[in-house]
Short mmCIF file of C-alpha atoms and ligand atoms in Angstrom, two decimals:
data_model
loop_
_atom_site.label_atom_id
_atom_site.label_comp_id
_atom_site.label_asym_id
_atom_site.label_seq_id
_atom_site.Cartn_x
_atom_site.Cartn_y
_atom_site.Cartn_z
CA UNK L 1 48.97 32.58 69.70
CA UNK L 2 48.82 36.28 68.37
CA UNK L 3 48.18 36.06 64.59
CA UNK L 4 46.30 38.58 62.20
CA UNK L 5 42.86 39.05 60.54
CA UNK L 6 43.72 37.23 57.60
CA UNK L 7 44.58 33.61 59.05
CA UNK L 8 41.14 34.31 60.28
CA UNK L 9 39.24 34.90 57.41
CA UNK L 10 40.80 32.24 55.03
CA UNK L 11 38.57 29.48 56.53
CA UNK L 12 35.92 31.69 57.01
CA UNK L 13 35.39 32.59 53.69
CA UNK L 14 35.98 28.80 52.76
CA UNK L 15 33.20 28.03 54.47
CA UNK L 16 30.84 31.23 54.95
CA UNK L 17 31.25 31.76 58.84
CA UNK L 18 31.72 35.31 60.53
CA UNK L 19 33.68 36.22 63.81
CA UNK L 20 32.13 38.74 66.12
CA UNK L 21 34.69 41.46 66.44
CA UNK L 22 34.66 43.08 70.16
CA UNK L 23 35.37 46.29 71.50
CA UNK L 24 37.64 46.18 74.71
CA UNK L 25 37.83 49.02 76.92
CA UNK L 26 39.41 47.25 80.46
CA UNK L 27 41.81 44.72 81.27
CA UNK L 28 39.42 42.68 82.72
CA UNK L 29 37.08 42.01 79.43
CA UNK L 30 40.50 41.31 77.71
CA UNK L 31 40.98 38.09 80.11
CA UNK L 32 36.98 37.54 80.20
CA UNK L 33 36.56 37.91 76.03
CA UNK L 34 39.71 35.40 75.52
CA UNK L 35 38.34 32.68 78.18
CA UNK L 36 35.06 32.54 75.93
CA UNK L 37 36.19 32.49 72.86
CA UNK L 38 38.66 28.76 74.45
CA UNK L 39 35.70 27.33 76.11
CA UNK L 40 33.99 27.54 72.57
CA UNK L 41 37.23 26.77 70.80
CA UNK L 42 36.17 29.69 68.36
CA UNK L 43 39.47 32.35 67.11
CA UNK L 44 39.27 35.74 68.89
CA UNK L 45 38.68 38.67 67.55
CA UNK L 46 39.81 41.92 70.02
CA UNK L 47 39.38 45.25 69.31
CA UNK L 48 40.30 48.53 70.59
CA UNK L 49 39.10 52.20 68.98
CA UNK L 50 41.37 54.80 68.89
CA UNK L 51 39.17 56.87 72.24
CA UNK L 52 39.21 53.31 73.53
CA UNK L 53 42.94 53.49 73.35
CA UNK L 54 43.26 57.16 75.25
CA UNK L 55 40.80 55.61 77.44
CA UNK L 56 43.15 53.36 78.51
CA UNK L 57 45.75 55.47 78.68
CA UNK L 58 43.68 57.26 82.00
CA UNK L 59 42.75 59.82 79.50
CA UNK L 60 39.08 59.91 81.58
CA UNK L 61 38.17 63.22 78.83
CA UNK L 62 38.99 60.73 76.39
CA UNK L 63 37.65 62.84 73.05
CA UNK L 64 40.38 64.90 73.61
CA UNK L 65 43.42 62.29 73.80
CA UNK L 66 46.23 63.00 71.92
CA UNK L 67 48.24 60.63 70.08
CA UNK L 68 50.82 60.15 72.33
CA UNK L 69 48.04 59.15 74.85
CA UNK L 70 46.02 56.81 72.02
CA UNK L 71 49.85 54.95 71.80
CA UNK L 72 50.08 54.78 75.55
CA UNK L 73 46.70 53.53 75.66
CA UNK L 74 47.39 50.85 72.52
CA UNK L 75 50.41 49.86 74.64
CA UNK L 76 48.37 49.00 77.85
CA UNK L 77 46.04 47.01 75.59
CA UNK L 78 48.46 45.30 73.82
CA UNK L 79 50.29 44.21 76.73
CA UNK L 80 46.80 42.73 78.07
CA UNK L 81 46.26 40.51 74.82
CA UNK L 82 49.48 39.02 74.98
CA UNK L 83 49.50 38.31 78.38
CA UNK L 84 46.12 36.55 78.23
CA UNK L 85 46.55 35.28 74.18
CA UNK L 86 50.34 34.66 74.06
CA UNK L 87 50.41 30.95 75.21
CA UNK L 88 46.27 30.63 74.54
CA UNK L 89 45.92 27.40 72.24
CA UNK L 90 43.22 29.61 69.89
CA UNK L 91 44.27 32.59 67.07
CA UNK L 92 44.20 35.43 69.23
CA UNK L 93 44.14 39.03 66.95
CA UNK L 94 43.92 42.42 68.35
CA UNK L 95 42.67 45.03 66.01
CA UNK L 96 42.68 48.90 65.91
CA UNK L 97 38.89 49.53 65.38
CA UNK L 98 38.71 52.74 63.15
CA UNK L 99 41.74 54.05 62.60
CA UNK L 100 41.85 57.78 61.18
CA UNK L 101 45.26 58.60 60.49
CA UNK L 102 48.58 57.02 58.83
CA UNK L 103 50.01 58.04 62.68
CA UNK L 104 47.41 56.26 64.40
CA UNK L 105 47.71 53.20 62.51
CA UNK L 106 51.66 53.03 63.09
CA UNK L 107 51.49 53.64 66.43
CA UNK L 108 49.19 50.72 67.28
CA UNK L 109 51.06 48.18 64.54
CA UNK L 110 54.41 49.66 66.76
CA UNK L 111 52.26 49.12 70.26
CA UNK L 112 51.82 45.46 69.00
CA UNK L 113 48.35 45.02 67.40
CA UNK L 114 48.76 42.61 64.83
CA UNK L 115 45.90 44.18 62.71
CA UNK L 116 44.26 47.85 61.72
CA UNK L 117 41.52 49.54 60.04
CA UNK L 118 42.31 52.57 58.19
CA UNK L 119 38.95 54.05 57.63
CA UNK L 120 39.16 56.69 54.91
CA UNK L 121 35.52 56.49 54.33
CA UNK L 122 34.85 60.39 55.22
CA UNK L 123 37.08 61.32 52.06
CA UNK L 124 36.79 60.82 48.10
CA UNK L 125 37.52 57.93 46.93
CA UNK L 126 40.68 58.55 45.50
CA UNK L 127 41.92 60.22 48.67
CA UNK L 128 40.71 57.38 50.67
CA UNK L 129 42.48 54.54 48.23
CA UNK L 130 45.82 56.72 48.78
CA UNK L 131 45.57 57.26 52.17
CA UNK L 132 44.62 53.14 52.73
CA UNK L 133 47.45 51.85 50.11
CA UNK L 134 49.72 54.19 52.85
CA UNK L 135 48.57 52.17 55.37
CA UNK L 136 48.73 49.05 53.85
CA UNK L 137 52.29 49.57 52.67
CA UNK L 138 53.50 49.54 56.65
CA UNK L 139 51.28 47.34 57.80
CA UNK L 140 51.76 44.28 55.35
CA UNK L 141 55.42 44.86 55.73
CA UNK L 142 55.22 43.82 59.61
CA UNK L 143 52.62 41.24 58.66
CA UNK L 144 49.61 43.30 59.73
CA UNK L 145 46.38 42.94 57.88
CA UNK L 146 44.40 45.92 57.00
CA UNK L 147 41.04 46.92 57.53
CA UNK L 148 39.36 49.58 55.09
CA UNK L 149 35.97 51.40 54.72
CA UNK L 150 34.02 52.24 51.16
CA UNK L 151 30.43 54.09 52.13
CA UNK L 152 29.40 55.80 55.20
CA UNK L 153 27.45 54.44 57.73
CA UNK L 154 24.93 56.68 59.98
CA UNK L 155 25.52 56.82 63.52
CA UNK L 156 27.70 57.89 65.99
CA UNK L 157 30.90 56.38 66.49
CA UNK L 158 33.39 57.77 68.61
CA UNK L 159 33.49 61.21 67.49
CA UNK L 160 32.36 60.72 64.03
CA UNK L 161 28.57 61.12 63.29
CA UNK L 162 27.07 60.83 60.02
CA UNK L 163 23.84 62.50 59.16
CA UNK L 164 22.92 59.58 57.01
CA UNK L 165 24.24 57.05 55.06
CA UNK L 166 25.83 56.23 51.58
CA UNK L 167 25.77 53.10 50.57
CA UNK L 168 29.12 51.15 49.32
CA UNK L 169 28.99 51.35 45.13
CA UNK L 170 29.55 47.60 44.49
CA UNK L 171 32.18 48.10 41.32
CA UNK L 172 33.95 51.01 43.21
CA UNK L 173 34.19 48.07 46.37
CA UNK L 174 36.17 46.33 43.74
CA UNK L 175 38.39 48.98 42.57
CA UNK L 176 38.91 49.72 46.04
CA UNK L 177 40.23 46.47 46.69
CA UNK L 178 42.21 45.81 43.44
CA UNK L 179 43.99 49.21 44.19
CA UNK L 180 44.60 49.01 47.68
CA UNK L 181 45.36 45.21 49.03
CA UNK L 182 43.35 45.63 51.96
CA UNK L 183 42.67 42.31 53.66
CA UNK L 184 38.94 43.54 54.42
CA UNK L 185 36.40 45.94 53.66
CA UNK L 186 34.10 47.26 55.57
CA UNK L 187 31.03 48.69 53.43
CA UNK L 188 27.68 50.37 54.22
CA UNK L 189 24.76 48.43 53.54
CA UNK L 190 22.26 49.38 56.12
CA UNK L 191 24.16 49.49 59.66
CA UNK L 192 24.41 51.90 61.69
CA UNK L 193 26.88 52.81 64.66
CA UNK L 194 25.33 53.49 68.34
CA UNK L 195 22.40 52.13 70.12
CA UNK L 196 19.49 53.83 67.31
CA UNK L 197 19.83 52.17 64.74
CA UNK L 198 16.13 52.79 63.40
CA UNK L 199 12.75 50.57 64.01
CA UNK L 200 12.26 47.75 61.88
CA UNK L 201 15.89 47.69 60.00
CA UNK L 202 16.34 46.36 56.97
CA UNK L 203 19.85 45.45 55.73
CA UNK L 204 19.91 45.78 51.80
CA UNK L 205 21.53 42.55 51.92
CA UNK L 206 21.79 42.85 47.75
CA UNK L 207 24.67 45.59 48.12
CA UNK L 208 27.35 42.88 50.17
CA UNK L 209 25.80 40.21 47.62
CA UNK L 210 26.92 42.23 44.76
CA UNK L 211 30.03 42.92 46.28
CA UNK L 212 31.10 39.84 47.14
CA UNK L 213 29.82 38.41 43.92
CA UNK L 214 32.08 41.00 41.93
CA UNK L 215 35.33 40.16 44.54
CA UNK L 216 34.92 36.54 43.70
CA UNK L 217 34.41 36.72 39.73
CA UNK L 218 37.87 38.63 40.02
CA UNK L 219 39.76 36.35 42.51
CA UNK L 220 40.21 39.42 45.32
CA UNK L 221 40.91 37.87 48.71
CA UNK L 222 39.30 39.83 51.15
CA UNK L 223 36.70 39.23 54.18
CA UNK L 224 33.44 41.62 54.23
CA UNK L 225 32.71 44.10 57.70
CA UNK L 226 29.47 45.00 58.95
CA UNK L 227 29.82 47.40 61.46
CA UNK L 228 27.47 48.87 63.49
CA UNK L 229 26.01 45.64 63.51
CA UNK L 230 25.01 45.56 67.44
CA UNK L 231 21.66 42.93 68.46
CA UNK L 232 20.45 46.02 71.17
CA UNK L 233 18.09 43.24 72.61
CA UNK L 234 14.91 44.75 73.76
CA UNK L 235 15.21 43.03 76.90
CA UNK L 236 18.36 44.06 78.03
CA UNK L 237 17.39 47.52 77.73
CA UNK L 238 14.59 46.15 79.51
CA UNK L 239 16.02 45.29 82.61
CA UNK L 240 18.44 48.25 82.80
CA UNK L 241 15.30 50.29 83.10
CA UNK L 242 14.24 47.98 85.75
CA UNK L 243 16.89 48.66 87.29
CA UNK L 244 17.10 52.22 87.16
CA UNK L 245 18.19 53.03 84.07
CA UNK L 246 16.52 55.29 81.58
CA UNK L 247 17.47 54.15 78.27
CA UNK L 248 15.07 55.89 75.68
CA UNK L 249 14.17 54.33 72.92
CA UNK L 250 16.86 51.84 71.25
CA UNK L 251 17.02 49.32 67.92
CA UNK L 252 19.67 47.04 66.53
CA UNK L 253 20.07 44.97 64.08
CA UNK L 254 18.07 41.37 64.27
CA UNK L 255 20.63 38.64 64.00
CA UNK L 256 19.10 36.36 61.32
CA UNK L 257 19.04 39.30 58.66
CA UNK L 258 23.06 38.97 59.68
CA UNK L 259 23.13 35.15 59.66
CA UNK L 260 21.48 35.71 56.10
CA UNK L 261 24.74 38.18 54.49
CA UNK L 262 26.79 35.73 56.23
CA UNK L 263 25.26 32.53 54.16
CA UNK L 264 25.22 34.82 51.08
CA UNK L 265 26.58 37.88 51.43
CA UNK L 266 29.99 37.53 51.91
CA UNK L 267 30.14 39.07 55.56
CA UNK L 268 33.15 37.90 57.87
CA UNK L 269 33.73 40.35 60.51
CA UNK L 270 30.93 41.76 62.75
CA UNK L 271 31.30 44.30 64.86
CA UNK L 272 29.93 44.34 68.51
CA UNK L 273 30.21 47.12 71.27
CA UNK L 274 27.04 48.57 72.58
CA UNK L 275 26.26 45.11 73.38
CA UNK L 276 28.82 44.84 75.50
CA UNK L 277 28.14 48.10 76.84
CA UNK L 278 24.56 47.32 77.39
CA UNK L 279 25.46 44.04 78.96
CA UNK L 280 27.80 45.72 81.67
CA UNK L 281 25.51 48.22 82.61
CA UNK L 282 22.80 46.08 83.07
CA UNK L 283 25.36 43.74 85.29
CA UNK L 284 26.44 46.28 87.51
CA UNK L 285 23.02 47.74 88.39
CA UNK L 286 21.73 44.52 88.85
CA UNK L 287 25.07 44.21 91.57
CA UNK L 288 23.73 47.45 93.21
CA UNK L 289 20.09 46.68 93.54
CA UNK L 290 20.89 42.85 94.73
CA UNK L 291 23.65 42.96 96.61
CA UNK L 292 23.29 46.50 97.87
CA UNK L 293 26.11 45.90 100.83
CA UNK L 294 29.24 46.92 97.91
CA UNK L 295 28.16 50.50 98.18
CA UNK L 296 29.99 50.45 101.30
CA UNK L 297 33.06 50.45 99.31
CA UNK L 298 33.95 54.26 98.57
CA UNK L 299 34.97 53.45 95.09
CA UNK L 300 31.88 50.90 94.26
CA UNK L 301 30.21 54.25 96.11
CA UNK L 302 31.84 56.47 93.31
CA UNK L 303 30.69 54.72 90.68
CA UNK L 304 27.14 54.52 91.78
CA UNK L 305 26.82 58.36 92.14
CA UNK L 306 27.95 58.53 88.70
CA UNK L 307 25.37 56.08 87.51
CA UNK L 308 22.64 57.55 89.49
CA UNK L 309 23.26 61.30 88.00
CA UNK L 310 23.34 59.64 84.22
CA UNK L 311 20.82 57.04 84.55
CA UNK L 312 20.86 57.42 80.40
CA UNK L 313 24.44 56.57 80.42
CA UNK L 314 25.57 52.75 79.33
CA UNK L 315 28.98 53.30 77.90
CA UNK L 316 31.30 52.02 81.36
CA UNK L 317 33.69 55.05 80.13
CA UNK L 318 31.44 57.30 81.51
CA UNK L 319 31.00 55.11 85.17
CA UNK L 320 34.16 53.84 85.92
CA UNK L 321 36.51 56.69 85.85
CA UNK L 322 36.87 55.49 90.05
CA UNK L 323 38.60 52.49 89.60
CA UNK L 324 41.09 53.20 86.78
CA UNK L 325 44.11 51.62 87.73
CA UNK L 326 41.39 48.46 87.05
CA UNK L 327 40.24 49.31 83.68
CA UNK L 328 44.24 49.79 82.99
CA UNK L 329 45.75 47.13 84.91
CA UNK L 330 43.12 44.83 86.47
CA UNK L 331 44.09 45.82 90.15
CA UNK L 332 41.44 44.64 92.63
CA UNK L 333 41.84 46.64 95.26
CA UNK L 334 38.73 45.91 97.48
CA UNK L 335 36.88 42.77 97.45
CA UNK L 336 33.42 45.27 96.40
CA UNK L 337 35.50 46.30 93.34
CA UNK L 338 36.32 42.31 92.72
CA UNK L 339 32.18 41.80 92.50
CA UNK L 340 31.71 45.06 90.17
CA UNK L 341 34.91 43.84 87.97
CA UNK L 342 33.08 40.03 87.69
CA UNK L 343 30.06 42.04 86.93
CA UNK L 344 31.81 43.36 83.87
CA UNK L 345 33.60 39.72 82.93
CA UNK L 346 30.04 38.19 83.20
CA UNK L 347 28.47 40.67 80.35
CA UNK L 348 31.53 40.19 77.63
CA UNK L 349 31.18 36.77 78.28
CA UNK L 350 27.42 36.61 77.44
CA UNK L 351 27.77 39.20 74.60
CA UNK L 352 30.47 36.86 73.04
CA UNK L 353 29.48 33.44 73.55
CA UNK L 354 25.75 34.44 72.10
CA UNK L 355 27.77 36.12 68.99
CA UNK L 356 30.11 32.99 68.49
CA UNK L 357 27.50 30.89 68.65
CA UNK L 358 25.24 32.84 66.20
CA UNK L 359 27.41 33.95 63.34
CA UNK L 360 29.58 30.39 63.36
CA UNK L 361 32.97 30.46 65.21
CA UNK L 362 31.75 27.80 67.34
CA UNK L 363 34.85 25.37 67.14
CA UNK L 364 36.55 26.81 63.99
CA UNK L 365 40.35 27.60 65.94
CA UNK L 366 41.17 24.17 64.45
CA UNK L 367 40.70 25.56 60.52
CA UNK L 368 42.49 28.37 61.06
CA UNK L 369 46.33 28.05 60.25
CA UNK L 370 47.63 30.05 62.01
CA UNK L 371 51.30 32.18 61.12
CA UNK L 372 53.13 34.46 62.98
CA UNK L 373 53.34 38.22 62.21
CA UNK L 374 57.16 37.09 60.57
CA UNK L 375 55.49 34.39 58.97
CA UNK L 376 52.71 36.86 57.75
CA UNK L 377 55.59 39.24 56.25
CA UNK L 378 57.31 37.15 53.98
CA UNK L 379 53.94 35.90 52.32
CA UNK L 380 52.69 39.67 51.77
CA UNK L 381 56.10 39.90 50.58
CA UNK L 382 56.44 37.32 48.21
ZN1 ZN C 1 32.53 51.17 63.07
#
């Protein structure tokens, strides 16, 4: 059943757990993403960023996606979760992963994601708590929960790249939340977007302590977000340079100093794309190099040219531009593109099962209690 964040995090902050939150850019890892998260009877967590959403859309140049595009593309997705989450027996959300405008927001609340981040992080603070109240005003009334962002992370995100981070004043985290409502926060405590995210990393763990600490003392209801917050196992990248692949030199962030802010730190969202990213790429080389006979399919052919002239590329976006009535609506057109497509299911299944397993959704669906959107209204209402 479709549900929001905030079902979600109730148990989770009951009982210090965290749900890996997943970037979906294809049909396919829709279907793949839900299956796992059944078989380990752990609540999903989808999400889809606003170039993700033009992506879908068949905006291929997808920087430059308008928002009539991004709604197209949020309309695609949206259909895919509830066609695969509608009737699945776990809390199925699908979230708008960095949302930058008031528009952007509406149109994926009106495109049927059931939750959104606003992030007003690039702004002062007063600009941002206006701009994410806006937000939350529409949102809450439709039963959406919000998502919003104190501190700025370093990285490259979508378009947005920060030189270097700020981290997320712990008594401003609290004003934030006071003055806005916003279901969850996500703060900057050492992450970092992308697949750099520095040797030797070293969350300051003490910043979501405080924060959390401070929420608690004054009875504020909302879950903690690490983004950026990608494992970038060494040998993944490994093998995709086995493979052919020439990814330079890549950190993320180790999973017990995430298991540790979960335990303590108040964390209950994680955020997980390059991952998957790294995952698929790794997948589909490995298809070409062992079974070599799908480049005799023109579009598995296509792709491989691609891959071969970018061998530093690992985000699909940039590799599967062939085959994108797949990516929109999980046509299988050749029995070469059904292998690469499997290929793609395998890697968000091994991305998510590792994450459920590791930051404790592992057979929470039953805690959850789960309302409708309708449901969801009245309560923000009341
Ligand atoms: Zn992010």
């Amino acid at each position: 059943m479709l549900t929001s964040l905030k079902p979600l995090l109730e148990p989770a902050i009951k009982h210090s757990f965290a749900y890996g939150a997943f970037n979906v850019n294809s049909v396919a890892q829709v279907e793949a993403a839900i299956r796992m998260h059944e078989i380990f009877k752990s609540p999903v967590l989808l999400q889809g960023a606003e170039l993700a959403n033009a992506f879908m859309a068949g905006r291929t140049d997808f920087m430059n996606g308008t928002l009539e595009e991004k709604a197209k593309g949020m309309k695609i997705i949206a259909d895919a979760v509830r066609k695969y989450g509608e009737d699945s027996p776990i809390p199925v959300v699908l979230h708008l992963d960095h949302g930058h405008s008031f528009e952007s927001c509406k149109a994926a609340i009106d495109a049927g994601y059931t939750s959104v981040m606003i992030d007003g992080s690039s702004k002062p603070i007063e600009e941002n708590m206006e701009l994410t109240r806006e937000v939350v005003k529409y949102a809450h009334a439709k039963g959406v929960s919000v998502e919003g962002e104190l501190g700025v992370l370093a990285g490259v995100e979508d378009n947005v790249f920060a030189e270097s981070s700020t981290y997320t004043h712990p008594l401003d985290a609290v004003r934030f939340v006071k003055n806005t409502g916003v279901d969850a926060l996500a703060i900057s405590y050492g992450t970092s977007h992308g697949a750099v995210k520095g040797k030797n990393v070293k969350l300051r763990k003490e910043i979501a302590i405080a924060i959390n600490e401070c929420l608690s003392h004054e009875r504020l209801f909302c879950g903690l977000v690490s983004h950026g917050s990608s494992n970038v196992p060494a040998e993944v990248v490994a093998e995709i340079n086995e493979l052919g692949g020439q990814i330079g030199e890549s950190h993320g962030i180790p999973i017990p100093q995430l298991k540790e802010v979960i335990q303590i730190g108040g964390i209950r969202k994680i955020n997980v794309d390059t991952d998957i990213r790294l995952a698929t790429t790794r997948n589909i080389r490995n298809l070409f190099v062992k079974h070599p006979e799908v480049l005799n399919d023109d579009l598995v052919a296509a792709i491989y040219e691609i891959m071969k002239k970018n061998p530093a590329a690992f985000d699909p976006r940039a590799y599967l531009i062939p085959i994108m009535d797949t990516v929109m609506y999980g046509t299988i057109p050749t029995p070469a593109v059904q292998k690469l497509v499997d290929a793609i299911k395998d890697a968000i299944m091994e991305v998510t099962g590792k994450m459920i397993v590791e930051f404790g959704s592992y057979h929470m669906a039953h805690l959850v209690k789960t309302r409708s959107l309708e449901e969801l209204a009245q309560e923000y209402q009341a």
